[in-house]
Amino acid sequence: MNTITAAITAVGGYVPDFVLSNKVLETMVDTNDEWITTRTGIKERRILKDADKGTSYLAIKAAQDLIAKANIDPLEIDMVIMATATPDMMVAATGVHVATEIGATNAFAYDLQAACSSFLYGMSTAAAYVQSGRYKKVLLIGADKMSSIVDYTDRSTCIIFGDGAGAVLFEPNYEGLGLQDEYLRSDGVGRDFLKIPAGGSLIPASEETIKNRQHNIMQDGKTVFKYAVTNMADASELILQRNNLTKEDVNWLVPHQANRRIIDATAGRLDLEEDKVLVNIERYGNTTSGTLPLVLADFENKFKKGDNVIFAAFGGGFTWGSIYLKWAYDKK
C-alpha cells in the first residue's frame, strides 16, 4: 500500500503537582463536593501555581515526556502545532517558543485556537500535513493554563477547569492505520455563550475591564451544556454511520473531558459499554486543549495496534466534531 495515512506514533503528557480538590474549593466559594461531583464528575484538578510559568511550561513538559519515551531526536521534528486557548502572550506564538525550548529547531511552529476543540482541529491539521507527503514528523501539543483565566469567586466556572498538557506525534503510515475520517463543524451562534469578553481587539484591556473581571472566562452553562450534549453525540454517531461502524467495531471513545454528563450522553448515543469510554475528568477537570491528549497519555497501555478510536470534542465559538482513527502501535 503506497497511500500515506497519518498515524499517531507516540504520546506524552504532563500535569502540575498542586491538587485543587473539591474540599479545598468548598473553602473558596459557596459549593460542596457532592454538588460538584453530581453535576460534573470532577473530584480534583491540577493547578500550575508558579506565577512565572505559563502554558508554554506545560507544553514543554508534555513534549519532553513524549520525546523521552519515544527516544526521538527533536531535530527530526518538521513542525510543531500548539493547540491552546491560553497562549503565553499575544502576537508572539507560544508554539514557536515551545519548539525552540524542546530543541526542535528545524521545525516551524504556530498556535491553533478553537477553544476546547483546539486539539481535535489540530489532529486534522497535523494529519493533512503528513498526508501531503511534505512532512514526516508533526508534533501536536494541546495545553492550557486555565487557572490564568478563571475567576475563583465564580462558582459556575472555577469548579470546572484545571491546568494540563498532552502531546502526540503524527508520522506517515503505509498500512492504512491512523486518521480515517473526520467531521468538524462550527457555529458562530456560540460567540456570546462562552468567552473572555476583554483583552482582544474588540474590547482592549483597560482599568475598567480589569475592575469588571472581563478578562476571566464567562459562560452560560445551561446553553453550552445543551449544545455540547447534542453536537458531540451527533458528530460521533455520524462518524460511525459514515464509516459503517457498529458499536462492536469501536474499541475506544476518547471524549473531551468537560462534564461527565456530556461524556455519558455521547457514549449513550453510540450505545457503548462503559469500559470502552476513557475518562479522567475526575482527576483533572476540564483542561481544554489538554483533555484529549491527556486521555491518550493516561490510557496508552490500553491501546492495541488496529484499534478503532473515536474522538469527540465541543468548544466555545461554538466548535465541535469527531475523528475516527485507527491506532498504529502496541506500547512496548
Coordinates of C-alpha atoms in Angstrom, one line a residue:
M1 CA 0.0 0.0 0.0
N2 CA 1.6 3.3 -1.1
T3 CA -1.2 5.6 0.1
I4 CA 0.0 7.7 3.0
T5 CA -2.1 7.9 6.1
A6 CA -1.2 9.9 9.2
A7 CA -0.8 7.9 12.4
I8 CA -0.1 8.7 16.0
T9 CA 3.2 7.0 16.9
A10 CA 3.9 8.5 20.3
V11 CA 2.2 10.3 23.2
G12 CA 3.2 12.3 26.2
G13 CA 1.5 14.2 29.0
Y14 CA 2.1 16.5 32.0
V15 CA 0.0 17.9 34.8
P16 CA 1.3 20.2 37.6
D17 CA 1.8 18.8 41.1
F18 CA -0.7 21.0 43.0
V19 CA -4.1 19.4 43.5
L20 CA -7.1 21.6 43.9
S21 CA -9.7 19.3 45.4
N22 CA -13.4 19.9 45.8
K23 CA -12.8 20.1 49.5
V24 CA -10.5 23.0 49.0
L25 CA -13.0 24.7 46.7
E26 CA -15.5 24.5 49.5
T27 CA -13.4 26.9 51.4
M28 CA -13.2 29.4 48.5
V29 CA -16.7 29.6 47.1
D30 CA -20.3 28.5 48.1
T31 CA -20.2 25.0 46.8
N32 CA -19.6 21.4 48.1
D33 CA -18.1 18.1 46.9
E34 CA -21.5 16.4 46.4
W35 CA -22.8 19.2 44.2
I36 CA -19.7 19.4 42.0
T37 CA -19.4 15.6 41.7
T38 CA -23.1 15.1 40.8
R39 CA -23.1 17.8 38.1
T40 CA -19.6 17.5 36.6
G41 CA -18.0 14.2 37.7
I42 CA -14.9 16.2 38.9
K43 CA -13.2 15.5 42.2
E44 CA -10.0 17.4 41.7
R45 CA -8.0 19.4 39.2
R46 CA -4.3 20.3 38.8
I47 CA -3.1 23.9 39.1
L48 CA 0.2 25.5 37.9
K49 CA 0.9 27.7 40.9
D50 CA 4.2 29.2 39.7
A51 CA 3.4 32.9 38.8
D52 CA 6.3 33.0 36.4
K53 CA 5.2 30.0 34.4
G54 CA 2.6 29.9 31.6
T55 CA 1.0 27.5 29.2
S56 CA 4.4 27.0 27.4
Y57 CA 5.8 25.4 30.6
L58 CA 3.1 22.7 30.5
A59 CA 3.5 22.2 26.8
I60 CA 7.3 21.8 27.0
K61 CA 7.0 19.2 29.8
A62 CA 4.4 17.2 27.8
A63 CA 6.6 17.4 24.7
Q64 CA 9.7 16.3 26.6
D65 CA 7.8 13.4 28.0
L66 CA 6.9 12.3 24.5
I67 CA 10.4 12.8 23.2
A68 CA 12.0 10.8 26.1
K69 CA 9.5 7.9 25.8
A70 CA 9.7 7.6 22.0
N71 CA 13.5 8.2 22.0
I72 CA 13.3 10.6 19.1
D73 CA 15.7 13.4 18.1
P74 CA 13.9 16.8 18.4
L75 CA 15.9 17.9 15.3
E76 CA 13.9 15.4 13.2
I77 CA 10.6 17.2 14.0
D78 CA 9.4 19.0 11.0
M79 CA 6.7 21.2 12.6
V80 CA 5.0 21.9 15.9
I81 CA 1.3 22.8 16.2
M82 CA 0.4 24.3 19.5
A83 CA -3.3 23.9 20.3
T84 CA -4.2 26.3 23.1
A85 CA -6.8 28.8 24.3
T86 CA -4.4 30.4 26.8
P87 CA -1.2 31.4 24.9
D88 CA 1.6 32.9 27.0
M89 CA 1.0 36.3 25.4
M90 CA -0.5 37.9 22.4
V91 CA 1.3 38.1 19.0
A92 CA 4.4 36.0 19.9
A93 CA 3.1 32.5 19.2
T94 CA 3.6 30.1 22.1
G95 CA 4.3 27.2 19.9
V96 CA 7.4 28.9 18.5
H97 CA 8.8 29.3 22.0
V98 CA 8.0 25.7 22.8
A99 CA 9.6 24.3 19.7
T100 CA 12.8 26.2 20.4
E101 CA 12.9 25.1 24.1
I102 CA 12.5 21.4 23.3
G103 CA 15.2 21.6 20.7
A104 CA 13.0 21.3 17.6
T105 CA 15.0 24.0 15.9
N106 CA 14.4 22.6 12.4
A107 CA 10.7 22.8 12.8
F108 CA 8.3 25.7 12.0
A109 CA 5.6 26.2 14.6
Y110 CA 2.4 28.1 15.2
D111 CA -0.7 28.3 17.5
L112 CA -4.2 26.9 16.8
Q113 CA -7.1 28.2 18.8
A114 CA -10.6 26.7 18.7
A115 CA -11.3 26.6 22.4
C116 CA -12.0 23.1 23.7
S117 CA -11.9 21.7 20.1
S118 CA -8.4 23.0 19.5
F119 CA -6.7 19.7 19.8
L120 CA -9.3 17.9 17.7
Y121 CA -8.9 20.5 14.9
G122 CA -5.2 20.2 15.4
M123 CA -5.4 16.5 14.7
S124 CA -7.0 17.2 11.3
T125 CA -4.3 19.8 10.5
A126 CA -1.4 17.7 11.6
A127 CA -2.7 14.7 9.6
A128 CA -3.2 16.8 6.5
Y129 CA 0.5 18.0 6.6
V130 CA 1.7 14.4 6.9
Q131 CA -0.7 13.0 4.2
S132 CA 0.6 15.7 1.8
G133 CA 4.0 13.8 1.9
R134 CA 5.9 17.0 2.6
Y135 CA 6.4 16.4 6.4
K136 CA 7.4 13.3 8.2
K137 CA 7.1 14.2 11.9
V138 CA 4.5 16.6 13.1
L139 CA 4.3 17.3 16.9
L140 CA 0.8 18.3 18.0
I141 CA 0.6 19.7 21.6
G142 CA -2.6 20.5 23.5
A143 CA -2.0 22.7 26.5
D144 CA -3.9 25.2 28.7
K145 CA -3.2 27.0 31.9
M146 CA -6.9 27.6 32.6
S147 CA -6.2 28.8 36.1
S148 CA -4.9 32.0 34.4
I149 CA -8.3 33.0 33.1
V150 CA -10.6 31.5 35.8
D151 CA -12.3 33.8 38.3
Y152 CA -12.1 31.9 41.6
T153 CA -15.0 33.8 43.0
D154 CA -17.3 32.5 40.3
R155 CA -18.5 29.0 41.4
S156 CA -20.0 28.3 38.0
T157 CA -16.6 28.2 36.3
C158 CA -13.9 27.7 38.9
I159 CA -15.1 24.2 39.7
I160 CA -14.7 23.0 36.1
F161 CA -11.2 24.0 34.8
G162 CA -7.7 22.7 35.5
D163 CA -4.2 23.0 34.0
G164 CA -2.5 20.4 31.9
A165 CA -0.9 19.4 28.6
G166 CA -0.6 16.4 26.3
A167 CA 1.3 15.8 23.1
V168 CA 1.2 13.4 20.2
L169 CA 3.5 12.7 17.2
F170 CA 2.0 12.2 13.8
E171 CA 4.0 10.2 11.2
P172 CA 3.3 8.6 7.8
N173 CA 1.8 5.2 7.8
Y174 CA 1.5 2.8 4.8
E175 CA -0.6 0.1 6.5
G176 CA -3.9 2.1 6.4
L177 CA -3.6 3.0 10.1
G178 CA -4.0 6.5 11.6
L179 CA -6.7 9.1 10.8
Q180 CA -9.5 7.6 8.8
D181 CA -12.2 10.3 8.7
E182 CA -13.3 13.5 10.4
Y183 CA -16.5 15.5 10.8
L184 CA -15.6 19.1 12.1
R185 CA -18.1 21.9 12.4
S186 CA -18.6 25.4 13.9
D187 CA -21.4 27.9 14.5
G188 CA -21.0 31.5 15.5
V189 CA -24.2 31.4 17.5
G190 CA -22.0 30.4 20.4
R191 CA -19.9 33.6 20.4
D192 CA -21.9 35.1 23.4
F193 CA -22.3 32.0 25.5
L194 CA -18.6 31.1 26.2
K195 CA -16.0 33.8 26.0
I196 CA -13.5 36.1 27.6
P197 CA -15.0 39.5 26.8
A198 CA -12.0 41.8 27.0
G199 CA -8.4 41.7 26.1
G200 CA -8.8 41.4 22.3
S201 CA -9.2 44.0 19.6
L202 CA -12.9 44.4 20.2
I203 CA -12.6 45.4 23.9
P204 CA -8.9 46.2 24.6
A205 CA -7.6 46.0 28.2
S206 CA -8.4 49.0 30.4
E207 CA -8.7 49.8 34.1
E208 CA -12.5 49.3 33.7
T209 CA -12.2 45.9 32.1
I210 CA -9.9 44.7 34.8
K211 CA -12.2 46.0 37.6
N212 CA -15.2 44.3 35.9
R213 CA -13.3 41.0 35.7
Q214 CA -13.8 40.9 31.9
H215 CA -10.5 39.1 31.4
N216 CA -11.9 35.9 33.0
I217 CA -13.8 33.2 31.2
M218 CA -17.5 33.5 31.3
Q219 CA -20.2 31.0 30.2
D220 CA -23.9 30.5 30.1
G221 CA -23.6 27.0 31.5
K222 CA -27.1 25.7 30.6
T223 CA -26.8 26.8 26.9
V224 CA -23.3 25.4 26.5
F225 CA -24.3 22.1 28.1
K226 CA -27.3 21.8 25.7
Y227 CA -25.3 22.4 22.6
A228 CA -22.4 20.2 23.8
V229 CA -24.6 17.2 24.5
T230 CA -26.4 17.4 21.2
N231 CA -23.4 18.2 18.9
M232 CA -20.8 15.9 20.4
A233 CA -23.2 13.0 20.2
D234 CA -24.5 13.8 16.7
A235 CA -20.9 14.1 15.4
S236 CA -19.8 10.8 16.9
E237 CA -22.9 9.0 15.6
L238 CA -22.4 10.4 12.1
I239 CA -18.8 9.3 12.0
L240 CA -19.8 5.7 12.9
Q241 CA -22.6 5.7 10.2
R242 CA -20.4 7.2 7.6
N243 CA -17.7 4.5 8.1
N244 CA -20.2 1.6 8.5
L245 CA -19.0 1.0 12.1
T246 CA -21.2 -0.6 14.7
K247 CA -20.7 -0.3 18.5
E248 CA -18.9 -3.6 18.4
D249 CA -16.4 -2.2 15.9
V250 CA -15.5 0.7 18.3
N251 CA -12.7 -0.2 20.7
W252 CA -12.4 3.2 22.5
L253 CA -14.2 6.5 22.8
V254 CA -11.9 9.4 23.6
P255 CA -14.3 12.3 24.5
H256 CA -13.5 15.8 25.6
Q257 CA -13.5 15.9 29.3
A258 CA -15.7 18.9 30.1
N259 CA -18.6 17.3 32.1
R260 CA -19.2 13.6 32.9
R261 CA -22.9 14.0 31.9
I262 CA -21.8 15.1 28.4
I263 CA -19.5 12.2 28.1
D264 CA -22.2 9.8 29.2
A265 CA -24.7 11.3 26.8
T266 CA -22.2 10.8 23.9
A267 CA -21.4 7.2 24.9
G268 CA -25.1 6.6 25.3
R269 CA -25.9 7.7 21.8
L270 CA -23.3 5.3 20.5
D271 CA -24.6 2.6 22.9
L272 CA -21.1 1.9 24.0
E273 CA -20.2 -0.2 27.1
E274 CA -18.8 1.9 29.9
D275 CA -15.4 0.1 29.7
K276 CA -14.9 1.4 26.2
V277 CA -15.2 5.1 27.3
L278 CA -12.0 6.6 28.5
V279 CA -12.5 9.1 31.3
N280 CA -10.1 11.0 33.6
I281 CA -12.2 14.1 34.3
E282 CA -12.4 13.2 38.0
R283 CA -8.7 13.8 38.4
Y284 CA -8.0 16.8 36.1
G285 CA -11.3 18.6 35.4
N286 CA -11.5 20.3 32.0
T287 CA -8.0 21.2 30.8
T288 CA -9.5 22.4 27.5
S289 CA -6.9 21.8 24.7
G290 CA -5.2 19.3 27.0
T291 CA -8.1 16.9 27.6
L292 CA -7.8 14.6 24.6
P293 CA -4.0 14.1 24.6
L294 CA -4.0 13.6 28.4
V295 CA -6.6 10.8 27.9
L296 CA -4.2 9.2 25.4
A297 CA -1.3 9.6 27.7
D298 CA -3.1 8.1 30.7
F299 CA -4.6 5.2 28.9
E300 CA -1.8 4.5 26.3
N301 CA -1.3 0.9 27.7
K302 CA -4.9 0.0 26.7
F303 CA -4.5 0.8 23.0
K304 CA -3.6 -2.0 20.6
K305 CA -2.5 -1.8 17.0
G306 CA -5.5 -1.6 14.7
D307 CA -7.9 -0.4 17.5
N308 CA -10.8 1.8 16.2
V309 CA -10.7 5.0 18.3
I310 CA -13.4 7.7 18.1
F311 CA -12.5 11.2 19.3
A312 CA -15.2 13.8 20.1
A313 CA -15.0 17.4 21.4
F314 CA -17.0 20.6 21.8
G315 CA -15.8 24.1 22.5
G316 CA -16.5 27.8 22.6
G317 CA -17.4 29.6 19.4
F318 CA -19.1 27.1 19.0
T319 CA -16.7 24.5 17.6
W320 CA -17.2 20.7 17.7
G321 CA -16.6 17.5 15.8
S322 CA -15.5 13.9 15.8
I323 CA -12.5 12.0 14.3
Y324 CA -12.1 8.3 13.6
L325 CA -8.6 7.0 13.9
K326 CA -7.0 3.5 13.8
W327 CA -4.3 3.1 16.4
A328 CA -0.9 2.3 15.0
Y329 CA 1.2 0.7 17.6
D330 CA 1.4 -1.5 20.7
K331 CA 3.1 0.1 23.7
K332 CA 6.4 -1.6 24.4

